[in-house]
Structures are given as structure tokens and as C-alpha cells.
Amino acid sequence: KAGVTQTPRYLIKTRGQQVTLSCSPISGHRSVSWYQQTPGQGLQFLFEYFSETQRNKGNFPGRFSGRQFSNSRSEMNVSTLELGDSALYLCASSLVSSPRQSGNTIYFGEGSWLTVV
Amino acid sequence: GQNIDQPTEMTATEGAIVQINCTYQTSGFNGLFWYQQHAGEAPTFLSYNVLDGLEEKGRFSSFLSRSKGYSYLLLKELQMKDSASYLCAVEGFQKLVFGTGTRLLVSP
């Protein structure tokens, strides 16, 4: 079956702009999580959605938002982009929300590389 | 709070054994994951531990001690393709928290 699909793969934006990233989870998976990955900070949790509801949120400013649709596809939006938002944004899907067991692990997409100039 | 520590970088030679340690302090504990991430690629699942002890899966094994807040990933018979970052992640209360990862370089 198809894996987690993220679009776009690469994008360049200027400061002050906004960006929307899309994620299609593995078929049947209802949980979608978003992470920001940077060389210095590693993988930082942004938020998780399950059945269209935000289950949990990380420590990011309100400029970072997300949503999930009835087909489990998810989008995340970053408004008023800053240089420090340049990162790899990873989406992960899972059958169930936390707590997970090994059979319900999370699977990552290839990510969206965002560069803010 | 959440704190997960891993060494930043390790080097080893082909055919050797390497142990990557992870110590954690998190609010709540449901399980510990190890992921492998090659440069420019998505992290891929390696192992999951919820009970104390060693889980063996081919060349890779993962150990957990909940009382010590400690885990390690053991890689045997190292191959060049094992050069990657290895991420330790702890599932606490409703979310998965990742360490910054250990970059492993395998040399011939």
C-alpha cells in the first residue's frame, strides 16, 4: 500500500509570506502528526490530529496551525514566515493515536523542505 | 519536562558492533522507539520497547530499563549502509518526543 505522501517536496518562500503543506496518510490511518526537523534541534513535535480533532500540540507559536479532513488528509500552515522556519517538515501517520504499540507505530513521509529567504 | 539525550556522533568500522545509548526524563512513559534516518530521507521504524529487557531483530537489538530511564540500540556486523542517524523517541503523555539523534559513520 502507498506510504505517507507529502507535498510539495521542496519550496522557497520569502519572509512574511505564508505556506501550506499537505499530507496524505497511509490508507486506513486516522492519526496524523507533524514534526519540524532542523540540524540543531532535531525532530520537534508540532501537533497531532485524530479523526479531525487536534489531540495534542507542541511548543510552537500560533503562526503554526493545522487541520485534518474527514478523509484523514492533513494540512499545516505557517503564517508570517521567519528565517528560522527554514526546516524539513515531516508528517507521520498511525492507525491510532497515543498510546501506541509496536503494531501501531508511526510512519513518516519524505517531508517538505521549506527554505525561507 | 521532557529531556532525551543521545551522543551526537559515533564512528565505527565495517563488521564491528556499536551501541548507541539514549537516556530520557519524560512526563509519562508508554514506550520507546528507535528510528533510522538516512540523509535526506524519512525516518524509518527500527524497534519498539515497552517492557524492560532486550528485543532482538536480526542485526539490530534494542534494550530498555525503565527504572533507569535508559535504552540502547545495538548494531551488529556493521555494514556501510548502516551509516545514518539513529533517533531515540519516547512516547509520553499523548505525544512522541524525539532526541536529537546520533549520526553514525561506518568506515571500511
PDB file of C-alpha atoms in Angstrom, chain B residues 55-101:
ATOM      1  CA  GLU B  55      14.418  -7.046  21.941  1.00  0.00           C
ATOM      2  CA  GLU B  56      16.387  -8.663  19.142  1.00  0.00           C
ATOM      3  CA  LYS B  57      15.577  -8.230  15.484  1.00  0.00           C
ATOM      4  CA  GLY B  58      18.246  -9.527  13.138  1.00  0.00           C
ATOM      5  CA  ARG B  59      21.399  -7.422  13.314  1.00  0.00           C
ATOM      6  CA  PHE B  60      19.640  -4.820  15.451  1.00  0.00           C
ATOM      7  CA  SER B  61      18.718  -5.156  19.130  1.00  0.00           C
ATOM      8  CA  SER B  62      17.207  -2.628  21.496  1.00  0.00           C
ATOM      9  CA  PHE B  63      17.345  -2.631  25.273  1.00  0.00           C
ATOM     10  CA  LEU B  64      15.226  -0.776  27.795  1.00  0.00           C
ATOM     11  CA  SER B  65      15.498  -0.111  31.523  1.00  0.00           C
ATOM     12  CA  ARG B  66      12.501   1.911  32.656  1.00  0.00           C
ATOM     13  CA  SER B  67      13.766   2.338  36.203  1.00  0.00           C
ATOM     14  CA  LYS B  68      16.992   3.891  34.907  1.00  0.00           C
ATOM     15  CA  GLY B  69      15.421   5.879  32.079  1.00  0.00           C
ATOM     16  CA  TYR B  70      17.878   4.244  29.716  1.00  0.00           C
ATOM     17  CA  SER B  71      17.835   2.492  26.393  1.00  0.00           C
ATOM     18  CA  TYR B  72      20.386   1.412  23.842  1.00  0.00           C
ATOM     19  CA  LEU B  73      20.371   0.296  20.243  1.00  0.00           C
ATOM     20  CA  LEU B  74      22.916  -2.381  19.374  1.00  0.00           C
ATOM     21  CA  LEU B  75      24.002  -2.816  15.786  1.00  0.00           C
ATOM     22  CA  LYS B  76      25.999  -5.918  14.923  1.00  0.00           C
ATOM     23  CA  GLU B  77      28.026  -6.817  11.821  1.00  0.00           C
ATOM     24  CA  LEU B  78      28.002  -3.219  10.713  1.00  0.00           C
ATOM     25  CA  GLN B  79      27.590  -2.503   7.025  1.00  0.00           C
ATOM     26  CA  MET B  80      28.331   0.670   5.094  1.00  0.00           C
ATOM     27  CA  LYS B  81      24.601   1.169   4.551  1.00  0.00           C
ATOM     28  CA  ASP B  82      24.165   1.498   8.329  1.00  0.00           C
ATOM     29  CA  SER B  83      25.689   4.976   8.116  1.00  0.00           C
ATOM     30  CA  ALA B  84      22.720   7.095   9.141  1.00  0.00           C
ATOM     31  CA  SER B  85      21.210   8.987  12.034  1.00  0.00           C
ATOM     32  CA  TYR B  86      19.547   6.960  14.761  1.00  0.00           C
ATOM     33  CA  LEU B  87      16.711   8.626  16.624  1.00  0.00           C
ATOM     34  CA  CYS B  88      15.507   7.642  20.064  1.00  0.00           C
ATOM     35  CA  ALA B  89      11.894   8.651  20.758  1.00  0.00           C
ATOM     36  CA  VAL B  90       9.868   8.319  23.930  1.00  0.00           C
ATOM     37  CA  GLU B  91       6.111   8.226  23.906  1.00  0.00           C
ATOM     38  CA  GLY B  92       4.952  10.113  26.948  1.00  0.00           C
ATOM     39  CA  PHE B  93       1.560  11.543  27.684  1.00  0.00           C
ATOM     40  CA  GLN B  94      -0.112  11.686  24.291  1.00  0.00           C
ATOM     41  CA  LYS B  95       2.920  12.594  22.257  1.00  0.00           C
ATOM     42  CA  LEU B  96       6.149  11.213  20.901  1.00  0.00           C
ATOM     43  CA  VAL B  97       9.289  13.136  21.878  1.00  0.00           C
ATOM     44  CA  PHE B  98      12.461  12.643  19.861  1.00  0.00           C
ATOM     45  CA  GLY B  99      16.079  13.008  20.830  1.00  0.00           C
ATOM     46  CA  THR B 100      18.326  14.990  18.508  1.00  0.00           C
ATOM     47  CA  GLY B 101      19.682  11.771  17.031  1.00  0.00           C
TER      48      GLY B 101
END
